[in-house]
Amino acid sequence: MIKRFCLVVFLLCTFCWSVTLVRPGMTIAADSAVADEDDFAEYDNKIIPVNDPLESFNRVIFTFNDRLHIWVLEPTAKVYSKAVPSLFRTGIRNFFSNLMEPARFLNCLLQGRFSEAHDVFLRFLLNSTAGVLGIMDPATYDGMKTHDRRFASTLSNYGAGRGPYLVLPFFGPSDIRGFFGLVGDTLTNPVFWTLRDEPLAAVAVQGGKAVNRTSFHLGEYQRLLSGTLDPYIAIRNVYRQSEQ
Amino acid sequence: MPVKKSNLVFLCFLLISLLVFPLSWSAAAMGPEAQLKLSVDKLLTVLNDKQLQGPEKTELRRQKVAEVAFSQFNMTRMAKLCLGRGWRKLTPEQRQEFTRLFKRMLAKTYVSTIDDYSGQKVVFTREIINKDRAEVRSKIVSDDKEIPINYRMKLEGDRWLIYDVIIENVSLVRNYRSQFAPLMQKKGYDGLIEQMKKRIKEIESGEKKNNG
C-alpha cells in the first residue's frame, strides 16, 4: 500500500517536473507579436532619460576631447608604453591612486560607511609603508578591498541630483554633480596642494597621469567608437549606463 | 514477491524516463554557461591552430573566429532589440537587410580584437537561469586588468543564444538603441542604412591602412 502510494507520488512529481522543464521550449511557439512585446519590454523600462540641454555645447567639447585623445594622448601613450615597462607604469598608477586614499577615507566617513573607511585607512597605512610610498600595492595582494568613494558619490549621498549631462574639457563625460565632485576631489588631492604655486608642473603631472592611464587602455577608445553611428550619443549612453 | 514489486517500480521509472527525458533533456542537456565554455574552447583551438597563425592568415583566422562566435548569437533578436519598436514598421526584407548590416558592423568592429589576444583567460563566474532566459557572467582576466562581460541569453529550441552583451556594466543593446532610435526618427530607415554602410566602409578602409 505504502509502495503504491510512493509510486503515485513519484509519478506525480515526475509529471510536474517534466511539465516545468518542457515549458521553456514551448514559449518559442507562442505568438510572435506577444514575444516581441516581451522582448521590447525588457529594455523599455531601462531607457534612461537623456537630460542633455547643453548638447550643442557638449558636442563642441566632445570633438575637442576626441581630437586631443586621438592626435595627442594615444600616440604619446603608445610610444610611452613601448619605452616604459608595464611594472613601472603600474607603479606610477599605484602611487597616484594611493595619494587619493585620504580623500577616499574622508568621503567614506562623510557617507557614514565606517567599515569602508576602516579598510581604506588600513590600505593607506600598509601601502604607504610596506608598499614604498604606494608604488606597490601589497594591500590588494593581501585581499584588502578598495572603496573608490569620490566626492561626487558623497554629494549623491546627501541628495544632490545628477543634473544635466556635461562634457568637461580634458576630463570627458560628466554631469553637473560630477563637476562639483571633481572640484571636491581636486581640493582633497595632495598633488594639488603640493603644486598649487606651480601651475605648469601641475599641468605636466596631470598630463603624465593621463598618458600613464591611457597606456593601459591603448586602442580601446578607437575600438569603442569604430562600431558606433553617433559617437557622441554612444559615449553619453556608456556614461549614463555605467553611472547607474 | 517484494523483488518483483520493486522491479515493477523500476520498470515504471524507466518507462516514464523514456517518455519524459527526450523532451526535457533536449532543452536542458547543456546549460548556457557550459555552452559558452565550449565555444570559448573552440575559439582557443582556432587561435592556437598553427596552420592559422601569421599575418597572412589573418583574414582566414578572423573568418573562423566569427563563425564560432556568431553561432552563439541570435542576430535577428539582437538587431531587433537594438532598433527598438521601429522594427515593427519594417518589411521582412528590410529586417533582413538591417540584421545583415548590423552583424557586419559588429563583425568588423569586434572580430579584429581577437588579433590582440595574448593569453588572457576567460573565467565564468555565475549563471542565472530564469525559465527561458539566462545571464552568464564572465571575466576576461589579463595581467593588469579584469573586464567583466555578461551575456544575456534566451533558450531557442535546444540551444541558448545570446541577444545582449554587457561589457563593464554597459549593455550593447541599450547603447545601440540610444543611437539607432534618434537616427530612425531623423533620417528614416533609408538614412539609417546609408549611415551603417558608410561606417562599415570607414572601418574597412581603416583596416587597409593598418595592413598596408
CSV table of C-alpha atoms in Angstrom, one decimal:
chain,number,residue,atom,x,y,z
A,1,MET,CA,0.0,0.0,0.0
A,2,ILE,CA,2.7,2.4,1.0
A,3,LYS,CA,4.7,1.4,-2.0
A,4,ARG,CA,1.8,2.1,-4.3
A,5,PHE,CA,1.3,5.5,-2.6
A,6,CYS,CA,5.0,6.2,-3.2
A,7,LEU,CA,4.7,5.2,-6.8
A,8,VAL,CA,1.8,7.6,-7.3
A,9,VAL,CA,3.6,10.4,-5.6
A,10,PHE,CA,6.6,9.6,-7.7
A,11,LEU,CA,4.6,9.6,-10.9
A,12,LEU,CA,3.0,12.9,-10.0
A,13,CYS,CA,6.3,14.5,-9.2
A,14,THR,CA,7.9,13.3,-12.4
A,15,PHE,CA,4.9,14.6,-14.3
A,16,CYS,CA,5.1,18.1,-12.7
A,17,TRP,CA,8.8,18.2,-13.2
A,18,SER,CA,8.6,17.3,-16.9
A,19,VAL,CA,5.9,19.9,-17.4
A,20,THR,CA,8.1,22.7,-15.9
A,21,LEU,CA,11.1,21.5,-17.9
A,22,VAL,CA,9.4,21.4,-21.2
A,23,ARG,CA,7.8,24.7,-20.8
A,24,PRO,CA,10.7,27.0,-21.8
A,25,GLY,CA,10.8,25.4,-25.2
A,26,MET,CA,7.1,25.9,-25.7
A,27,THR,CA,7.2,29.7,-25.3
A,28,ILE,CA,9.0,29.9,-28.6
A,29,ALA,CA,6.0,28.6,-30.4
A,30,ALA,CA,3.9,31.4,-28.8
A,31,ASP,CA,2.5,34.1,-30.9
A,32,SER,CA,5.4,36.1,-32.2
A,33,ALA,CA,3.8,39.5,-31.6
A,34,VAL,CA,3.5,38.7,-27.9
A,35,ALA,CA,7.1,37.5,-27.8
A,36,ASP,CA,8.1,40.8,-29.5
A,37,GLU,CA,6.3,42.7,-26.8
A,38,ASP,CA,8.1,40.7,-24.1
A,39,ASP,CA,11.5,41.4,-25.7
A,40,PHE,CA,11.0,45.1,-26.0
A,41,ALA,CA,9.5,45.4,-22.5
A,42,GLU,CA,12.8,44.0,-21.1
A,43,TYR,CA,14.6,47.1,-22.5
A,44,ASP,CA,11.8,49.7,-22.4
A,45,ASN,CA,11.9,50.2,-18.6
A,46,LYS,CA,15.6,50.7,-18.8
A,47,ILE,CA,15.6,53.6,-21.1
A,48,ILE,CA,17.4,56.4,-19.4
A,49,PRO,CA,16.0,59.9,-19.8
A,50,VAL,CA,18.6,61.9,-21.8
A,51,ASN,CA,18.7,65.2,-19.9
A,52,ASP,CA,21.1,67.0,-22.2
A,53,PRO,CA,20.0,70.6,-22.7
A,54,LEU,CA,23.6,71.6,-23.3
A,55,GLU,CA,24.0,69.2,-26.2
A,56,SER,CA,25.3,71.6,-28.8
A,57,PHE,CA,27.9,73.0,-26.3
A,58,ASN,CA,28.8,69.5,-25.2
A,59,ARG,CA,29.3,68.3,-28.7
A,60,VAL,CA,31.9,71.0,-29.3
A,61,ILE,CA,33.8,70.0,-26.1
A,62,PHE,CA,33.4,66.3,-27.1
A,63,THR,CA,35.0,67.0,-30.5
A,64,PHE,CA,37.9,68.8,-28.8
A,65,ASN,CA,38.5,65.9,-26.3
A,66,ASP,CA,38.1,63.4,-29.2
A,67,ARG,CA,40.8,65.1,-31.3
A,68,LEU,CA,43.0,65.5,-28.2
A,69,HIS,CA,42.8,61.8,-27.5
A,70,ILE,CA,43.4,60.6,-31.0
A,71,TRP,CA,46.0,63.1,-32.1
A,72,VAL,CA,48.0,63.6,-28.8
A,73,LEU,CA,47.2,61.3,-25.9
A,74,GLU,CA,47.0,58.0,-27.8
A,75,PRO,CA,50.2,58.4,-29.9
A,76,THR,CA,52.1,59.6,-26.8
A,77,ALA,CA,50.8,56.7,-24.7
A,78,LYS,CA,51.7,54.3,-27.4
A,79,VAL,CA,55.4,55.4,-27.6
A,80,TYR,CA,55.5,55.6,-23.8
A,81,SER,CA,54.1,52.1,-23.3
A,82,LYS,CA,56.8,50.7,-25.5
A,83,ALA,CA,59.6,52.7,-23.7
A,84,VAL,CA,58.4,52.0,-20.2
A,85,PRO,CA,57.8,48.5,-18.8
A,86,SER,CA,54.4,47.7,-17.5
A,87,LEU,CA,55.7,47.1,-14.0
A,88,PHE,CA,57.0,50.7,-13.8
A,89,ARG,CA,53.7,52.1,-15.2
A,90,THR,CA,51.7,50.1,-12.7
A,91,GLY,CA,53.9,51.6,-10.0
A,92,ILE,CA,53.1,55.1,-11.2
A,93,ARG,CA,49.4,54.3,-11.3
A,94,ASN,CA,49.5,52.9,-7.8
A,95,PHE,CA,51.4,55.9,-6.5
A,96,PHE,CA,48.8,58.4,-7.6
A,97,SER,CA,46.0,56.1,-6.5
A,98,ASN,CA,47.5,55.8,-3.1
A,99,LEU,CA,47.6,59.7,-2.8
A,100,MET,CA,43.9,59.7,-3.1
A,101,GLU,CA,43.3,57.3,-0.2
A,102,PRO,CA,43.0,60.1,2.4
A,103,ALA,CA,40.3,61.7,0.2
A,104,ARG,CA,38.5,58.3,-0.1
A,105,PHE,CA,38.7,57.9,3.6
A,106,LEU,CA,37.1,61.3,4.1
A,107,ASN,CA,34.3,60.5,1.6
A,108,CYS,CA,33.7,57.1,3.3
A,109,LEU,CA,33.3,59.0,6.6
A,110,LEU,CA,31.0,61.6,5.1
A,111,GLN,CA,28.9,58.9,3.7
A,112,GLY,CA,28.7,57.0,7.0
A,113,ARG,CA,30.5,54.0,5.6
A,114,PHE,CA,32.7,53.4,8.6
A,115,SER,CA,33.8,49.9,7.9
A,116,GLU,CA,34.9,51.0,4.4
A,117,ALA,CA,36.7,54.0,6.0
A,118,HIS,CA,38.5,51.5,8.2
A,119,ASP,CA,39.5,49.4,5.1
A,120,VAL,CA,40.7,52.5,3.3
A,121,PHE,CA,42.7,53.7,6.3
A,122,LEU,CA,44.5,50.3,6.6
A,123,ARG,CA,45.2,50.2,2.9
A,124,PHE,CA,46.8,53.6,3.0
A,125,LEU,CA,48.9,52.7,6.1
A,126,LEU,CA,50.1,49.4,4.5
A,127,ASN,CA,50.7,50.7,1.0
A,128,SER,CA,52.5,53.9,2.1
A,129,THR,CA,54.9,51.9,4.3
A,130,ALA,CA,55.4,48.3,3.1
A,131,GLY,CA,54.3,49.4,-0.4
A,132,VAL,CA,57.1,52.1,-0.5
A,133,LEU,CA,55.0,55.3,-0.7
A,134,GLY,CA,52.2,53.5,-2.5
A,135,ILE,CA,54.3,52.4,-5.5
A,136,MET,CA,53.5,48.8,-4.7
A,137,ASP,CA,50.1,47.6,-3.7
A,138,PRO,CA,50.6,44.9,-1.0
A,139,ALA,CA,47.1,45.7,0.4
A,140,THR,CA,45.3,44.4,-2.7
A,141,TYR,CA,47.7,41.4,-2.7
A,142,ASP,CA,46.5,40.7,0.8
A,143,GLY,CA,42.9,40.8,-0.3
A,144,MET,CA,42.1,44.2,1.1
A,145,LYS,CA,39.3,45.8,-0.9
A,146,THR,CA,39.4,49.3,-2.5
A,147,HIS,CA,36.5,51.6,-2.0
A,148,ASP,CA,36.7,54.3,-4.6
A,149,ARG,CA,34.3,56.7,-2.9
A,150,ARG,CA,34.7,60.1,-4.5
A,151,PHE,CA,33.1,63.4,-3.7
A,152,ALA,CA,30.5,63.0,-6.4
A,153,SER,CA,29.1,60.0,-4.6
A,154,THR,CA,29.1,61.9,-1.3
A,155,LEU,CA,27.1,64.7,-2.9
A,156,SER,CA,24.7,62.0,-4.2
A,157,ASN,CA,24.5,60.6,-0.7
A,158,TYR,CA,23.3,63.9,0.6
A,159,GLY,CA,20.6,64.0,-2.1
A,160,ALA,CA,22.2,66.0,-4.8
A,161,GLY,CA,20.7,65.0,-8.2
A,162,ARG,CA,22.9,64.3,-11.2
A,163,GLY,CA,21.9,67.4,-13.2
A,164,PRO,CA,22.3,67.8,-16.9
A,165,TYR,CA,24.9,65.9,-18.8
A,166,LEU,CA,28.1,67.8,-19.2
A,167,VAL,CA,31.2,67.1,-21.2
A,168,LEU,CA,34.2,68.6,-19.4
A,169,PRO,CA,37.3,69.6,-21.4
A,170,PHE,CA,40.2,67.1,-20.7
A,171,PHE,CA,38.1,65.1,-18.2
A,172,GLY,CA,35.4,63.9,-20.6
A,173,PRO,CA,31.8,62.8,-19.9
A,174,SER,CA,30.3,64.0,-16.6
A,175,ASP,CA,27.3,65.9,-15.3
A,176,ILE,CA,26.8,68.9,-13.0
A,177,ARG,CA,27.2,66.8,-9.9
A,178,GLY,CA,30.3,65.2,-11.4
A,179,PHE,CA,31.7,68.6,-12.0
A,180,PHE,CA,31.4,69.6,-8.3
A,181,GLY,CA,32.6,66.2,-7.4
A,182,LEU,CA,35.8,66.8,-9.5
A,183,VAL,CA,36.3,70.1,-7.7
A,184,GLY,CA,36.0,68.4,-4.3
A,185,ASP,CA,38.4,65.6,-5.4
A,186,THR,CA,40.9,68.2,-6.6
A,187,LEU,CA,40.7,70.1,-3.3
A,188,THR,CA,41.3,66.9,-1.3
A,189,ASN,CA,44.2,65.8,-3.6
A,190,PRO,CA,47.6,66.3,-2.0
A,191,VAL,CA,49.1,66.8,-5.5
A,192,PHE,CA,47.0,69.9,-6.0
A,193,TRP,CA,48.2,71.4,-2.7
A,194,THR,CA,51.9,70.5,-3.3
A,195,LEU,CA,51.9,72.1,-6.8
A,196,ARG,CA,49.4,74.9,-6.2
A,197,ASP,CA,52.1,77.6,-6.8
A,198,GLU,CA,53.5,75.9,-9.9
A,199,PRO,CA,50.7,75.6,-12.4
A,200,LEU,CA,53.0,74.4,-15.2
A,201,ALA,CA,54.2,71.5,-13.1
A,202,ALA,CA,50.6,70.7,-12.1
A,203,VAL,CA,49.6,70.5,-15.7
A,204,ALA,CA,52.6,68.3,-16.5
A,205,VAL,CA,51.7,65.9,-13.7
A,206,GLN,CA,48.1,65.8,-14.9
A,207,GLY,CA,49.2,65.1,-18.4
A,208,GLY,CA,51.7,62.5,-17.3
A,209,LYS,CA,49.0,60.8,-15.3
A,210,ALA,CA,46.7,60.8,-18.3
A,211,VAL,CA,49.4,59.3,-20.6
A,212,ASN,CA,50.2,56.7,-18.0
A,213,ARG,CA,46.5,55.8,-17.6
A,214,THR,CA,45.9,55.6,-21.4
A,215,SER,CA,48.9,53.3,-21.8
A,216,PHE,CA,46.8,50.6,-20.1
A,217,HIS,CA,43.9,51.1,-22.5
A,218,LEU,CA,45.6,51.5,-25.9
A,219,GLY,CA,43.2,51.4,-28.8
A,220,GLU,CA,40.2,50.9,-26.6
A,221,TYR,CA,38.7,54.3,-27.3
A,222,GLN,CA,39.0,53.9,-31.1
A,223,ARG,CA,37.6,50.4,-30.9
A,224,LEU,CA,34.7,51.7,-28.9
A,225,LEU,CA,33.9,54.4,-31.4
A,226,SER,CA,34.5,52.4,-34.6
A,227,GLY,CA,31.3,50.4,-34.1
A,228,THR,CA,29.1,53.5,-33.4
A,229,LEU,CA,26.9,55.6,-35.7
A,230,ASP,CA,26.9,58.6,-33.5
A,231,PRO,CA,30.0,58.6,-31.2
A,232,TYR,CA,28.7,61.5,-29.1
A,233,ILE,CA,25.4,59.6,-28.2
A,234,ALA,CA,27.3,56.3,-27.8
A,235,ILE,CA,29.7,57.8,-25.2
A,236,ARG,CA,26.9,59.6,-23.4
A,237,ASN,CA,25.0,56.4,-23.2
A,238,VAL,CA,28.0,54.5,-21.9
A,239,TYR,CA,28.4,57.2,-19.2
A,240,ARG,CA,24.8,57.0,-18.2
A,241,GLN,CA,24.7,53.2,-18.1
A,242,SER,CA,27.9,52.8,-16.0
A,243,GLU,CA,26.8,55.5,-13.6
A,244,GLN,CA,23.6,53.7,-12.8
B,1,MET,CA,7.2,-11.1,-4.4
B,2,PRO,CA,8.8,-8.0,-3.0
B,3,VAL,CA,11.5,-8.3,-5.5
B,4,LYS,CA,9.0,-8.3,-8.4
B,5,LYS,CA,7.3,-5.2,-7.0
B,6,SER,CA,10.5,-3.2,-6.9
B,7,ASN,CA,11.1,-4.4,-10.4
B,8,LEU,CA,7.8,-3.0,-11.4
B,9,VAL,CA,8.6,0.3,-9.9
B,10,PHE,CA,11.9,0.3,-11.7
B,11,LEU,CA,10.1,-0.6,-14.9
B,12,CYS,CA,7.7,2.3,-14.5
B,13,PHE,CA,10.6,4.6,-13.8
B,14,LEU,CA,12.3,3.5,-16.9
B,15,LEU,CA,9.1,3.9,-19.0
B,16,ILE,CA,8.5,7.4,-17.7
B,17,SER,CA,12.0,8.4,-18.1
B,18,LEU,CA,11.9,7.3,-21.7
B,19,LEU,CA,8.8,9.4,-22.2
B,20,VAL,CA,9.9,12.5,-20.4
B,21,PHE,CA,13.6,12.8,-20.8
B,22,PRO,CA,13.9,13.1,-24.6
B,23,LEU,CA,11.6,16.1,-24.4
B,24,SER,CA,13.2,17.8,-21.4
B,25,TRP,CA,16.7,16.8,-21.9
B,26,SER,CA,16.9,18.2,-25.3
B,27,ALA,CA,16.2,21.6,-23.8
B,28,ALA,CA,18.3,21.2,-20.7
B,29,ALA,CA,21.2,19.0,-21.9
B,30,MET,CA,23.6,21.8,-21.8
B,31,GLY,CA,23.3,24.9,-19.6
B,32,PRO,CA,24.1,28.3,-21.1
B,33,GLU,CA,27.4,28.6,-19.2
B,34,ALA,CA,28.5,25.1,-20.4
B,35,GLN,CA,27.6,26.0,-23.9
B,36,LEU,CA,29.6,29.3,-23.8
B,37,LYS,CA,32.6,27.5,-22.3
B,38,LEU,CA,32.5,25.1,-25.1
B,39,SER,CA,32.6,27.8,-27.7
B,40,VAL,CA,35.4,29.6,-25.8
B,41,ASP,CA,37.4,26.4,-26.1
B,42,LYS,CA,36.6,26.3,-29.8
B,43,LEU,CA,37.9,29.8,-30.1
B,44,LEU,CA,41.1,28.9,-28.3
B,45,THR,CA,41.6,26.0,-30.6
B,46,VAL,CA,41.3,28.3,-33.6
B,47,LEU,CA,43.8,30.8,-32.0
B,48,ASN,CA,46.3,28.1,-31.2
B,49,ASP,CA,46.0,26.4,-34.5
B,50,LYS,CA,49.5,26.5,-36.0
B,51,GLN,CA,48.1,26.5,-39.5
B,52,LEU,CA,46.2,29.7,-38.9
B,53,GLN,CA,49.0,31.7,-37.4
B,54,GLY,CA,50.9,34.6,-39.0
B,55,PRO,CA,49.7,37.9,-40.6
B,56,GLU,CA,49.0,36.3,-44.0
B,57,LYS,CA,46.4,34.1,-42.3
B,58,THR,CA,44.7,37.0,-40.5
B,59,GLU,CA,41.6,37.0,-42.8
B,60,LEU,CA,41.0,33.3,-42.6
B,61,ARG,CA,41.6,33.3,-38.8
B,62,ARG,CA,39.1,36.1,-38.3
B,63,GLN,CA,36.6,34.2,-40.5
B,64,LYS,CA,36.8,31.1,-38.3
B,65,VAL,CA,36.6,33.2,-35.2
B,66,ALA,CA,33.5,35.0,-36.5
B,67,GLU,CA,31.9,31.6,-37.4
B,68,VAL,CA,32.3,30.2,-33.9
B,69,ALA,CA,31.3,33.4,-32.2
B,70,PHE,CA,28.2,34.2,-34.2
B,71,SER,CA,27.0,30.7,-33.9
B,72,GLN,CA,26.3,31.6,-30.2
B,73,PHE,CA,24.2,34.7,-31.2
B,74,ASN,CA,20.6,35.2,-32.3
B,75,MET,CA,21.5,38.1,-34.5
B,76,THR,CA,17.9,38.8,-35.6
B,77,ARG,CA,16.7,39.2,-32.0
B,78,MET,CA,19.7,41.4,-31.2
B,79,ALA,CA,19.2,43.6,-34.2
B,80,LYS,CA,15.5,43.9,-33.4
B,81,LEU,CA,16.2,44.9,-29.8
B,82,CYS,CA,18.8,47.4,-30.9
B,83,LEU,CA,16.4,49.0,-33.3
B,84,GLY,CA,13.6,49.2,-30.8
B,85,ARG,CA,10.0,49.5,-31.8
B,86,GLY,CA,10.8,50.9,-35.2
B,87,TRP,CA,11.4,47.3,-36.1
B,88,ARG,CA,7.7,46.6,-36.4
B,89,LYS,CA,7.3,49.0,-39.3
B,90,LEU,CA,9.9,47.3,-41.3
B,91,THR,CA,9.1,44.8,-44.1
B,92,PRO,CA,10.6,41.3,-43.8
B,93,GLU,CA,13.2,42.3,-46.5
B,94,GLN,CA,14.2,45.4,-44.6
B,95,ARG,CA,14.5,43.4,-41.4
B,96,GLN,CA,16.8,41.0,-43.1
B,97,GLU,CA,18.9,43.8,-44.7
B,98,PHE,CA,19.2,45.6,-41.3
B,99,THR,CA,20.2,42.4,-39.5
B,100,ARG,CA,22.8,41.6,-42.1
B,101,LEU,CA,24.4,45.1,-42.0
B,102,PHE,CA,24.3,45.2,-38.2
B,103,LYS,CA,26.0,41.8,-38.0
B,104,ARG,CA,28.6,43.0,-40.5
B,105,MET,CA,29.2,46.2,-38.4
B,106,LEU,CA,29.7,44.1,-35.2
B,107,ALA,CA,32.0,41.7,-37.0
B,108,LYS,CA,34.1,44.5,-38.5
B,109,THR,CA,34.3,46.2,-35.1
B,110,TYR,CA,34.8,43.3,-32.7
B,111,VAL,CA,36.2,40.2,-34.5
B,112,SER,CA,39.5,42.0,-35.2
B,113,THR,CA,40.0,42.4,-31.4
B,114,ILE,CA,40.9,38.7,-31.4
B,115,ASP,CA,44.2,39.6,-33.1
B,116,ASP,CA,45.3,41.3,-29.9
B,117,TYR,CA,44.8,38.0,-28.0
B,118,SER,CA,47.8,37.3,-25.8
B,119,GLY,CA,46.9,34.6,-23.4
B,120,GLN,CA,44.1,36.3,-21.4
B,121,LYS,CA,41.9,33.9,-19.6
B,122,VAL,CA,38.1,33.7,-19.7
B,123,VAL,CA,36.7,33.0,-16.3
B,124,PHE,CA,33.0,32.2,-15.9
B,125,THR,CA,31.7,33.4,-12.5
B,126,ARG,CA,28.0,32.9,-12.4
B,127,GLU,CA,25.0,31.6,-14.3
B,128,ILE,CA,21.5,32.8,-13.5
B,129,ILE,CA,18.6,31.0,-15.3
B,130,ASN,CA,15.0,32.2,-15.2
B,131,LYS,CA,12.8,29.9,-17.3
B,132,ASP,CA,13.9,30.5,-20.9
B,133,ARG,CA,16.2,33.5,-20.1
B,134,ALA,CA,19.7,33.3,-18.7
B,135,GLU,CA,22.5,35.6,-17.8
B,136,VAL,CA,26.0,34.2,-17.8
B,137,ARG,CA,28.7,36.3,-16.1
B,138,SER,CA,32.3,36.1,-17.0
B,139,LYS,CA,35.6,38.0,-16.7
B,140,ILE,CA,38.4,38.4,-19.1
B,141,VAL,CA,41.5,38.3,-16.9
B,142,SER,CA,44.9,39.6,-18.1
B,143,ASP,CA,47.9,40.6,-16.0
B,144,ASP,CA,46.9,44.2,-15.3
B,145,LYS,CA,43.1,44.2,-15.5
B,146,GLU,CA,39.9,42.3,-15.4
B,147,ILE,CA,37.0,43.1,-17.7
B,148,PRO,CA,33.6,41.8,-16.6
B,149,ILE,CA,31.4,40.6,-19.5
B,150,ASN,CA,27.9,39.3,-19.1
B,151,TYR,CA,25.8,37.5,-21.7
B,152,ARG,CA,22.0,37.6,-21.9
B,153,MET,CA,20.7,34.5,-23.5
B,154,LYS,CA,17.4,33.0,-24.5
B,155,LEU,CA,16.6,29.3,-24.9
B,156,GLU,CA,15.6,28.7,-28.5
B,157,GLY,CA,14.8,25.1,-29.3
B,158,ASP,CA,17.6,23.2,-27.6
B,159,ARG,CA,20.2,26.0,-27.7
B,160,TRP,CA,20.8,29.1,-25.6
B,161,LEU,CA,21.5,32.0,-27.9
B,162,ILE,CA,23.0,35.4,-26.9
B,163,TYR,CA,20.9,38.5,-27.6
B,164,ASP,CA,22.8,41.1,-25.5
B,165,VAL,CA,26.4,41.5,-24.3
B,166,ILE,CA,27.1,43.6,-21.2
B,167,ILE,CA,30.7,44.8,-21.1
B,168,GLU,CA,31.7,46.6,-17.8
B,169,ASN,CA,28.0,47.1,-17.0
B,170,VAL,CA,27.3,48.7,-20.4
B,171,SER,CA,24.7,46.8,-22.4
B,172,LEU,CA,25.4,46.7,-26.1
B,173,VAL,CA,21.7,46.6,-27.0
B,174,ARG,CA,20.9,49.7,-24.9
B,175,ASN,CA,23.8,51.5,-26.3
B,176,TYR,CA,22.9,50.8,-29.9
B,177,ARG,CA,19.3,51.5,-29.2
B,178,SER,CA,20.2,55.0,-28.0
B,179,GLN,CA,21.9,55.7,-31.3
B,180,PHE,CA,19.5,54.0,-33.7
B,181,ALA,CA,16.3,55.4,-32.3
B,182,PRO,CA,17.1,59.1,-33.0
B,183,LEU,CA,18.6,58.3,-36.3
B,184,MET,CA,15.5,56.4,-37.4
B,185,GLN,CA,13.4,59.4,-36.3
B,186,LYS,CA,15.5,62.0,-38.1
B,187,LYS,CA,16.5,60.2,-41.3
B,188,GLY,CA,14.2,57.3,-41.5
B,189,TYR,CA,15.1,53.7,-42.3
B,190,ASP,CA,17.0,54.5,-45.5
B,191,GLY,CA,19.1,57.2,-43.8
B,192,LEU,CA,20.0,54.7,-41.1
B,193,ILE,CA,21.0,52.0,-43.6
B,194,GLU,CA,23.1,54.5,-45.5
B,195,GLN,CA,24.9,55.6,-42.4
B,196,MET,CA,25.6,52.0,-41.4
B,197,LYS,CA,27.1,51.3,-44.9
B,198,LYS,CA,29.2,54.4,-44.6
B,199,ARG,CA,30.5,53.3,-41.2
B,200,ILE,CA,31.4,49.8,-42.4
B,201,LYS,CA,33.3,51.3,-45.4
B,202,GLU,CA,35.2,53.5,-43.0
B,203,ILE,CA,36.2,50.6,-40.8
B,204,GLU,CA,37.3,48.6,-43.8
B,205,SER,CA,39.4,51.5,-45.2
B,206,GLY,CA,41.0,51.9,-41.7
B,207,GLU,CA,41.9,48.2,-41.8
B,208,LYS,CA,43.6,48.6,-45.1
B,209,LYS,CA,45.6,51.5,-43.8
B,210,ASN,CA,46.7,49.4,-40.9
B,211,ASN,CA,47.7,46.4,-43.0
B,212,GLY,CA,49.4,48.3,-45.7
